Amino acid sequence: MTEKANVILSNRKTRIWLILALVVAIWVGGVGQAWGHSTEGLVRVMLDKAKPTYDDFAFFIEPYVNQEKYKGVHEPYRGRFYAMDDVMELRLMGREAEATFEVLDMRGNERFLDTMRFVRGDDGFWRFMGAEGGPREVFTYIPEWEHILKTKVQPGGMVGLPVMLALLIWLRLRRKKGPKQPAEPIEPA
């Protein structure tokens, strides 16, 4: 190292900032994966987006694969644990979607690809078609502020807009009539 670099690194403030930057870089890089599908600060809702992303479906696929999809497929089932490793592809075809993802069999440490087919119903909600017992509604998680906007603000606007329009029409008609003038007194004849 040059002498100038030695002088800079020997400065205590510089060393502290470098160590702090290194710790922050390691922390940010390490927790990014763990928070990939964290539901902290999110609200669970039924998926009704016209163009959902693979993340929207992943919130449903992950627990379904872990808890139900492969239950009883391999004998003995005890001790087997399946995890969705990664969504490889999401194909949207109008009102249908197909998600291809990689599954990890934790017992055998094997990976294999699987697909799930989803259909958007007439009510706008997406459903998983391969569920035991018939189609199952797909859930996802959205930020709390978006949930409040969808459930409180938009319906309020839908009611408030006609009310405001009626109020404006009433005020306009009242203005056209002009101020009310007192009636002229009737004189006896």
PDB file of C-alpha atoms in Angstrom:
ATOM      1  CA  MET A   1       0.000   0.000   0.000  1.00  0.00           C
ATOM      2  CA  THR A   2       1.061   3.501  -0.540  1.00  0.00           C
ATOM      3  CA  GLU A   3       1.740   5.817   2.339  1.00  0.00           C
ATOM      4  CA  LYS A   4      -1.326   7.909   1.529  1.00  0.00           C
ATOM      5  CA  ALA A   5      -3.564   4.813   1.790  1.00  0.00           C
ATOM      6  CA  ASN A   6      -1.929   3.881   5.121  1.00  0.00           C
ATOM      7  CA  VAL A   7      -2.627   7.355   6.479  1.00  0.00           C
ATOM      8  CA  ILE A   8      -6.266   7.204   5.348  1.00  0.00           C
ATOM      9  CA  LEU A   9      -6.831   3.728   6.849  1.00  0.00           C
ATOM     10  CA  SER A  10      -5.124   4.662  10.086  1.00  0.00           C
ATOM     11  CA  ASN A  11      -7.702   7.374  10.610  1.00  0.00           C
ATOM     12  CA  ARG A  12     -10.151   6.006  13.199  1.00  0.00           C
ATOM     13  CA  LYS A  13     -13.231   7.648  11.646  1.00  0.00           C
ATOM     14  CA  THR A  14     -12.507   6.121   8.259  1.00  0.00           C
ATOM     15  CA  ARG A  15     -12.091   2.653   9.727  1.00  0.00           C
ATOM     16  CA  ILE A  16     -15.383   2.939  11.599  1.00  0.00           C
ATOM     17  CA  TRP A  17     -17.219   4.016   8.421  1.00  0.00           C
ATOM     18  CA  LEU A  18     -15.679   1.159   6.413  1.00  0.00           C
ATOM     19  CA  ILE A  19     -16.650  -1.418   9.043  1.00  0.00           C
ATOM     20  CA  LEU A  20     -20.165   0.028   9.260  1.00  0.00           C
ATOM     21  CA  ALA A  21     -20.527  -0.085   5.450  1.00  0.00           C
ATOM     22  CA  LEU A  22     -19.334  -3.704   5.410  1.00  0.00           C
ATOM     23  CA  VAL A  23     -21.795  -4.724   8.145  1.00  0.00           C
ATOM     24  CA  VAL A  24     -24.676  -2.994   6.325  1.00  0.00           C
ATOM     25  CA  ALA A  25     -23.744  -4.665   3.016  1.00  0.00           C
ATOM     26  CA  ILE A  26     -23.638  -8.108   4.629  1.00  0.00           C
ATOM     27  CA  TRP A  27     -26.910  -7.518   6.474  1.00  0.00           C
ATOM     28  CA  VAL A  28     -28.771  -6.261   3.382  1.00  0.00           C
ATOM     29  CA  GLY A  29     -27.439  -9.101   1.225  1.00  0.00           C
ATOM     30  CA  GLY A  30     -28.228 -11.747   3.814  1.00  0.00           C
ATOM     31  CA  VAL A  31     -31.786 -10.827   4.714  1.00  0.00           C
ATOM     32  CA  GLY A  32     -32.984 -10.127   1.173  1.00  0.00           C
ATOM     33  CA  GLN A  33     -33.747 -13.785   0.545  1.00  0.00           C
ATOM     34  CA  ALA A  34     -35.406 -14.362   3.893  1.00  0.00           C
ATOM     35  CA  TRP A  35     -37.756 -11.431   3.360  1.00  0.00           C
ATOM     36  CA  GLY A  36     -38.554 -12.489  -0.220  1.00  0.00           C
ATOM     37  CA  HIS A  37     -42.069 -13.596   0.670  1.00  0.00           C
ATOM     38  CA  SER A  38     -42.404 -12.212   4.156  1.00  0.00           C
ATOM     39  CA  THR A  39     -45.973 -11.272   5.050  1.00  0.00           C
ATOM     40  CA  GLU A  40     -45.025  -8.717   7.683  1.00  0.00           C
ATOM     41  CA  GLY A  41     -47.074  -5.549   7.193  1.00  0.00           C
ATOM     42  CA  LEU A  42     -49.188  -7.197   4.481  1.00  0.00           C
ATOM     43  CA  VAL A  43     -52.861  -8.164   4.424  1.00  0.00           C
ATOM     44  CA  ARG A  44     -54.147 -11.485   3.057  1.00  0.00           C
ATOM     45  CA  VAL A  45     -56.739 -11.012   0.289  1.00  0.00           C
ATOM     46  CA  MET A  46     -58.208 -13.088  -2.517  1.00  0.00           C
ATOM     47  CA  LEU A  47     -56.276 -12.587  -5.762  1.00  0.00           C
ATOM     48  CA  ASP A  48     -58.350 -10.514  -8.181  1.00  0.00           C
ATOM     49  CA  LYS A  49     -55.744  -8.683 -10.263  1.00  0.00           C
ATOM     50  CA  ALA A  50     -56.256  -8.661 -14.021  1.00  0.00           C
ATOM     51  CA  LYS A  51     -52.523  -9.193 -14.635  1.00  0.00           C
ATOM     52  CA  PRO A  52     -51.042 -10.903 -11.562  1.00  0.00           C
ATOM     53  CA  THR A  53     -47.310 -11.443 -11.185  1.00  0.00           C
ATOM     54  CA  TYR A  54     -45.525 -14.644 -10.195  1.00  0.00           C
ATOM     55  CA  ASP A  55     -45.099 -13.183  -6.689  1.00  0.00           C
ATOM     56  CA  ASP A  56     -48.881 -12.938  -6.339  1.00  0.00           C
ATOM     57  CA  PHE A  57     -49.219 -16.652  -7.084  1.00  0.00           C
ATOM     58  CA  ALA A  58     -46.115 -17.588  -5.048  1.00  0.00           C
ATOM     59  CA  PHE A  59     -47.839 -16.485  -1.830  1.00  0.00           C
ATOM     60  CA  PHE A  60     -50.430 -19.217  -2.524  1.00  0.00           C
ATOM     61  CA  ILE A  61     -48.142 -21.849  -4.059  1.00  0.00           C
ATOM     62  CA  GLU A  62     -45.547 -21.929  -1.245  1.00  0.00           C
ATOM     63  CA  PRO A  63     -47.861 -23.015   1.599  1.00  0.00           C
ATOM     64  CA  TYR A  64     -49.922 -25.238  -0.696  1.00  0.00           C
ATOM     65  CA  VAL A  65     -46.819 -27.164  -1.809  1.00  0.00           C
ATOM     66  CA  ASN A  66     -45.515 -27.382   1.765  1.00  0.00           C
ATOM     67  CA  GLN A  67     -48.769 -28.544   3.349  1.00  0.00           C
ATOM     68  CA  GLU A  68     -51.037 -30.231   0.812  1.00  0.00           C
ATOM     69  CA  LYS A  69     -49.885 -30.834  -2.754  1.00  0.00           C
ATOM     70  CA  TYR A  70     -47.690 -33.902  -2.193  1.00  0.00           C
ATOM     71  CA  LYS A  71     -49.390 -35.298   0.899  1.00  0.00           C
ATOM     72  CA  GLY A  72     -49.539 -39.072   0.540  1.00  0.00           C
ATOM     73  CA  VAL A  73     -47.775 -39.135  -2.850  1.00  0.00           C
ATOM     74  CA  HIS A  74     -44.689 -40.953  -1.594  1.00  0.00           C
ATOM     75  CA  GLU A  75     -44.737 -43.765   0.911  1.00  0.00           C
ATOM     76  CA  PRO A  76     -43.826 -43.480   3.668  1.00  0.00           C
ATOM     77  CA  TYR A  77     -45.062 -39.904   3.890  1.00  0.00           C
ATOM     78  CA  ARG A  78     -43.689 -39.376   7.399  1.00  0.00           C
ATOM     79  CA  GLY A  79     -40.568 -37.269   7.480  1.00  0.00           C
ATOM     80  CA  ARG A  80     -41.063 -35.900   3.975  1.00  0.00           C
ATOM     81  CA  PHE A  81     -41.088 -32.154   3.507  1.00  0.00           C
ATOM     82  CA  TYR A  82     -41.528 -30.373   0.197  1.00  0.00           C
ATOM     83  CA  ALA A  83     -40.666 -26.760  -0.419  1.00  0.00           C
ATOM     84  CA  MET A  84     -41.242 -24.550  -3.418  1.00  0.00           C
ATOM     85  CA  ASP A  85     -37.744 -23.452  -4.315  1.00  0.00           C
ATOM     86  CA  ASP A  86     -38.389 -20.983  -7.116  1.00  0.00           C
ATOM     87  CA  VAL A  87     -41.081 -19.958  -9.576  1.00  0.00           C
ATOM     88  CA  MET A  88     -39.512 -20.560 -12.950  1.00  0.00           C
ATOM     89  CA  GLU A  89     -42.196 -19.183 -15.245  1.00  0.00           C
ATOM     90  CA  LEU A  90     -45.691 -17.730 -15.210  1.00  0.00           C
ATOM     91  CA  ARG A  91     -47.678 -17.901 -18.439  1.00  0.00           C
ATOM     92  CA  LEU A  92     -50.799 -15.748 -18.628  1.00  0.00           C
ATOM     93  CA  MET A  93     -53.245 -16.798 -21.353  1.00  0.00           C
ATOM     94  CA  GLY A  94     -56.292 -14.549 -21.077  1.00  0.00           C
ATOM     95  CA  ARG A  95     -58.293 -15.793 -18.096  1.00  0.00           C
ATOM     96  CA  GLU A  96     -55.920 -18.691 -17.450  1.00  0.00           C
ATOM     97  CA  ALA A  97     -52.451 -18.842 -15.934  1.00  0.00           C
ATOM     98  CA  GLU A  98     -49.912 -21.601 -15.528  1.00  0.00           C
ATOM     99  CA  ALA A  99     -47.085 -21.381 -13.016  1.00  0.00           C
ATOM    100  CA  THR A 100     -44.041 -23.603 -13.417  1.00  0.00           C
ATOM    101  CA  PHE A 101     -41.900 -23.905 -10.314  1.00  0.00           C
ATOM    102  CA  GLU A 102     -39.131 -25.977  -8.807  1.00  0.00           C
ATOM    103  CA  VAL A 103     -39.874 -28.207  -5.817  1.00  0.00           C
ATOM    104  CA  LEU A 104     -37.290 -29.433  -3.344  1.00  0.00           C
ATOM    105  CA  ASP A 105     -37.886 -32.825  -1.691  1.00  0.00           C
ATOM    106  CA  MET A 106     -36.056 -32.256   1.582  1.00  0.00           C
ATOM    107  CA  ARG A 107     -35.848 -35.934   2.499  1.00  0.00           C
ATOM    108  CA  GLY A 108     -34.231 -37.085  -0.716  1.00  0.00           C
ATOM    109  CA  ASN A 109     -32.614 -33.711  -1.436  1.00  0.00           C
ATOM    110  CA  GLU A 110     -34.015 -33.930  -4.964  1.00  0.00           C
ATOM    111  CA  ARG A 111     -35.361 -31.131  -7.133  1.00  0.00           C
ATOM    112  CA  PHE A 112     -38.086 -31.475  -9.733  1.00  0.00           C
ATOM    113  CA  LEU A 113     -40.319 -29.178 -11.788  1.00  0.00           C
ATOM    114  CA  ASP A 114     -44.063 -28.997 -11.344  1.00  0.00           C
ATOM    115  CA  THR A 115     -46.884 -26.817 -12.674  1.00  0.00           C
ATOM    116  CA  MET A 116     -50.145 -25.491 -11.307  1.00  0.00           C
ATOM    117  CA  ARG A 117     -53.036 -24.215 -13.433  1.00  0.00           C
ATOM    118  CA  PHE A 118     -55.148 -21.235 -12.398  1.00  0.00           C
ATOM    119  CA  VAL A 119     -58.355 -19.847 -13.917  1.00  0.00           C
ATOM    120  CA  ARG A 120     -59.949 -16.454 -13.337  1.00  0.00           C
ATOM    121  CA  GLY A 121     -63.644 -16.812 -12.539  1.00  0.00           C
ATOM    122  CA  ASP A 122     -66.505 -14.568 -13.641  1.00  0.00           C
ATOM    123  CA  ASP A 123     -66.338 -12.831 -10.251  1.00  0.00           C
ATOM    124  CA  GLY A 124     -62.731 -11.755 -10.974  1.00  0.00           C
ATOM    125  CA  PHE A 125     -61.049 -14.071  -8.451  1.00  0.00           C
ATOM    126  CA  TRP A 126     -58.329 -16.532  -9.459  1.00  0.00           C
ATOM    127  CA  ARG A 127     -58.804 -20.213  -8.578  1.00  0.00           C
ATOM    128  CA  PHE A 128     -56.438 -23.180  -8.500  1.00  0.00           C
ATOM    129  CA  MET A 129     -58.046 -25.915 -10.576  1.00  0.00           C
ATOM    130  CA  GLY A 130     -56.109 -28.993  -9.415  1.00  0.00           C
ATOM    131  CA  ALA A 131     -57.108 -28.843  -5.757  1.00  0.00           C
ATOM    132  CA  GLU A 132     -58.601 -31.855  -4.075  1.00  0.00           C
ATOM    133  CA  GLY A 133     -62.307 -31.247  -3.646  1.00  0.00           C
ATOM    134  CA  GLY A 134     -62.664 -28.794  -6.543  1.00  0.00           C
ATOM    135  CA  PRO A 135     -61.350 -25.354  -7.414  1.00  0.00           C
ATOM    136  CA  ARG A 136     -59.798 -23.380  -4.566  1.00  0.00           C
ATOM    137  CA  GLU A 137     -59.622 -19.575  -4.393  1.00  0.00           C
ATOM    138  CA  VAL A 138     -56.101 -18.191  -4.587  1.00  0.00           C
ATOM    139  CA  PHE A 139     -54.970 -15.728  -1.938  1.00  0.00           C
ATOM    140  CA  THR A 140     -52.146 -13.244  -2.031  1.00  0.00           C
ATOM    141  CA  TYR A 141     -50.807 -10.520   0.216  1.00  0.00           C
ATOM    142  CA  ILE A 142     -50.929  -6.784  -0.466  1.00  0.00           C
ATOM    143  CA  PRO A 143     -49.636  -3.790   1.517  1.00  0.00           C
ATOM    144  CA  GLU A 144     -51.998  -2.558   4.210  1.00  0.00           C
ATOM    145  CA  TRP A 145     -52.359   0.895   2.607  1.00  0.00           C
ATOM    146  CA  GLU A 146     -53.492  -0.725  -0.673  1.00  0.00           C
ATOM    147  CA  HIS A 147     -56.057  -2.808   1.223  1.00  0.00           C
ATOM    148  CA  ILE A 148     -57.427   0.310   2.953  1.00  0.00           C
ATOM    149  CA  LEU A 149     -57.589   2.081  -0.409  1.00  0.00           C
ATOM    150  CA  LYS A 150     -59.542  -0.800  -1.986  1.00  0.00           C
ATOM    151  CA  THR A 151     -61.939  -1.423   0.899  1.00  0.00           C
ATOM    152  CA  LYS A 152     -62.538   2.029   2.398  1.00  0.00           C
ATOM    153  CA  VAL A 153     -61.532   4.867   0.069  1.00  0.00           C
ATOM    154  CA  GLN A 154     -62.810   3.552  -3.279  1.00  0.00           C
ATOM    155  CA  PRO A 155     -66.273   2.553  -1.981  1.00  0.00           C
ATOM    156  CA  GLY A 156     -66.504   5.917  -0.235  1.00  0.00           C
ATOM    157  CA  GLY A 157     -65.683   7.610  -3.518  1.00  0.00           C
ATOM    158  CA  MET A 158     -68.309   5.570  -5.321  1.00  0.00           C
ATOM    159  CA  VAL A 159     -70.970   6.783  -2.881  1.00  0.00           C
ATOM    160  CA  GLY A 160     -69.544  10.280  -2.539  1.00  0.00           C
ATOM    161  CA  LEU A 161     -69.403  11.048  -6.268  1.00  0.00           C
ATOM    162  CA  PRO A 162     -73.179  10.759  -6.909  1.00  0.00           C
ATOM    163  CA  VAL A 163     -73.913  12.649  -3.685  1.00  0.00           C
ATOM    164  CA  MET A 164     -71.588  15.488  -4.734  1.00  0.00           C
ATOM    165  CA  LEU A 165     -73.108  15.531  -8.231  1.00  0.00           C
ATOM    166  CA  ALA A 166     -76.645  15.773  -6.785  1.00  0.00           C
ATOM    167  CA  LEU A 167     -75.510  18.557  -4.431  1.00  0.00           C
ATOM    168  CA  LEU A 168     -73.962  20.530  -7.303  1.00  0.00           C
ATOM    169  CA  ILE A 169     -77.134  20.176  -9.406  1.00  0.00           C
ATOM    170  CA  TRP A 170     -79.282  21.272  -6.459  1.00  0.00           C
ATOM    171  CA  LEU A 171     -77.062  24.321  -5.818  1.00  0.00           C
ATOM    172  CA  ARG A 172     -77.080  25.238  -9.518  1.00  0.00           C
ATOM    173  CA  LEU A 173     -80.888  25.056  -9.755  1.00  0.00           C
ATOM    174  CA  ARG A 174     -81.226  27.092  -6.594  1.00  0.00           C
ATOM    175  CA  ARG A 175     -78.881  29.739  -8.000  1.00  0.00           C
ATOM    176  CA  LYS A 176     -80.854  30.015 -11.261  1.00  0.00           C
ATOM    177  CA  LYS A 177     -84.073  30.739  -9.376  1.00  0.00           C
ATOM    178  CA  GLY A 178     -82.395  33.642  -7.653  1.00  0.00           C
ATOM    179  CA  PRO A 179     -82.902  34.814  -4.103  1.00  0.00           C
ATOM    180  CA  LYS A 180     -86.366  34.418  -2.657  1.00  0.00           C
ATOM    181  CA  GLN A 181     -88.249  37.722  -2.576  1.00  0.00           C
ATOM    182  CA  PRO A 182     -90.906  38.434   0.000  1.00  0.00           C
ATOM    183  CA  ALA A 183     -94.437  38.336  -1.362  1.00  0.00           C
ATOM    184  CA  GLU A 184     -96.171  41.680  -1.896  1.00  0.00           C
ATOM    185  CA  PRO A 185     -98.766  42.413   0.729  1.00  0.00           C
ATOM    186  CA  ILE A 186    -102.355  42.072  -0.440  1.00  0.00           C
ATOM    187  CA  GLU A 187    -104.360  45.241   0.103  1.00  0.00           C
ATOM    188  CA  PRO A 188    -108.017  44.912   1.009  1.00  0.00           C
ATOM    189  CA  ALA A 189    -110.334  46.254  -1.660  1.00  0.00           C
TER     190      ALA A 189
END
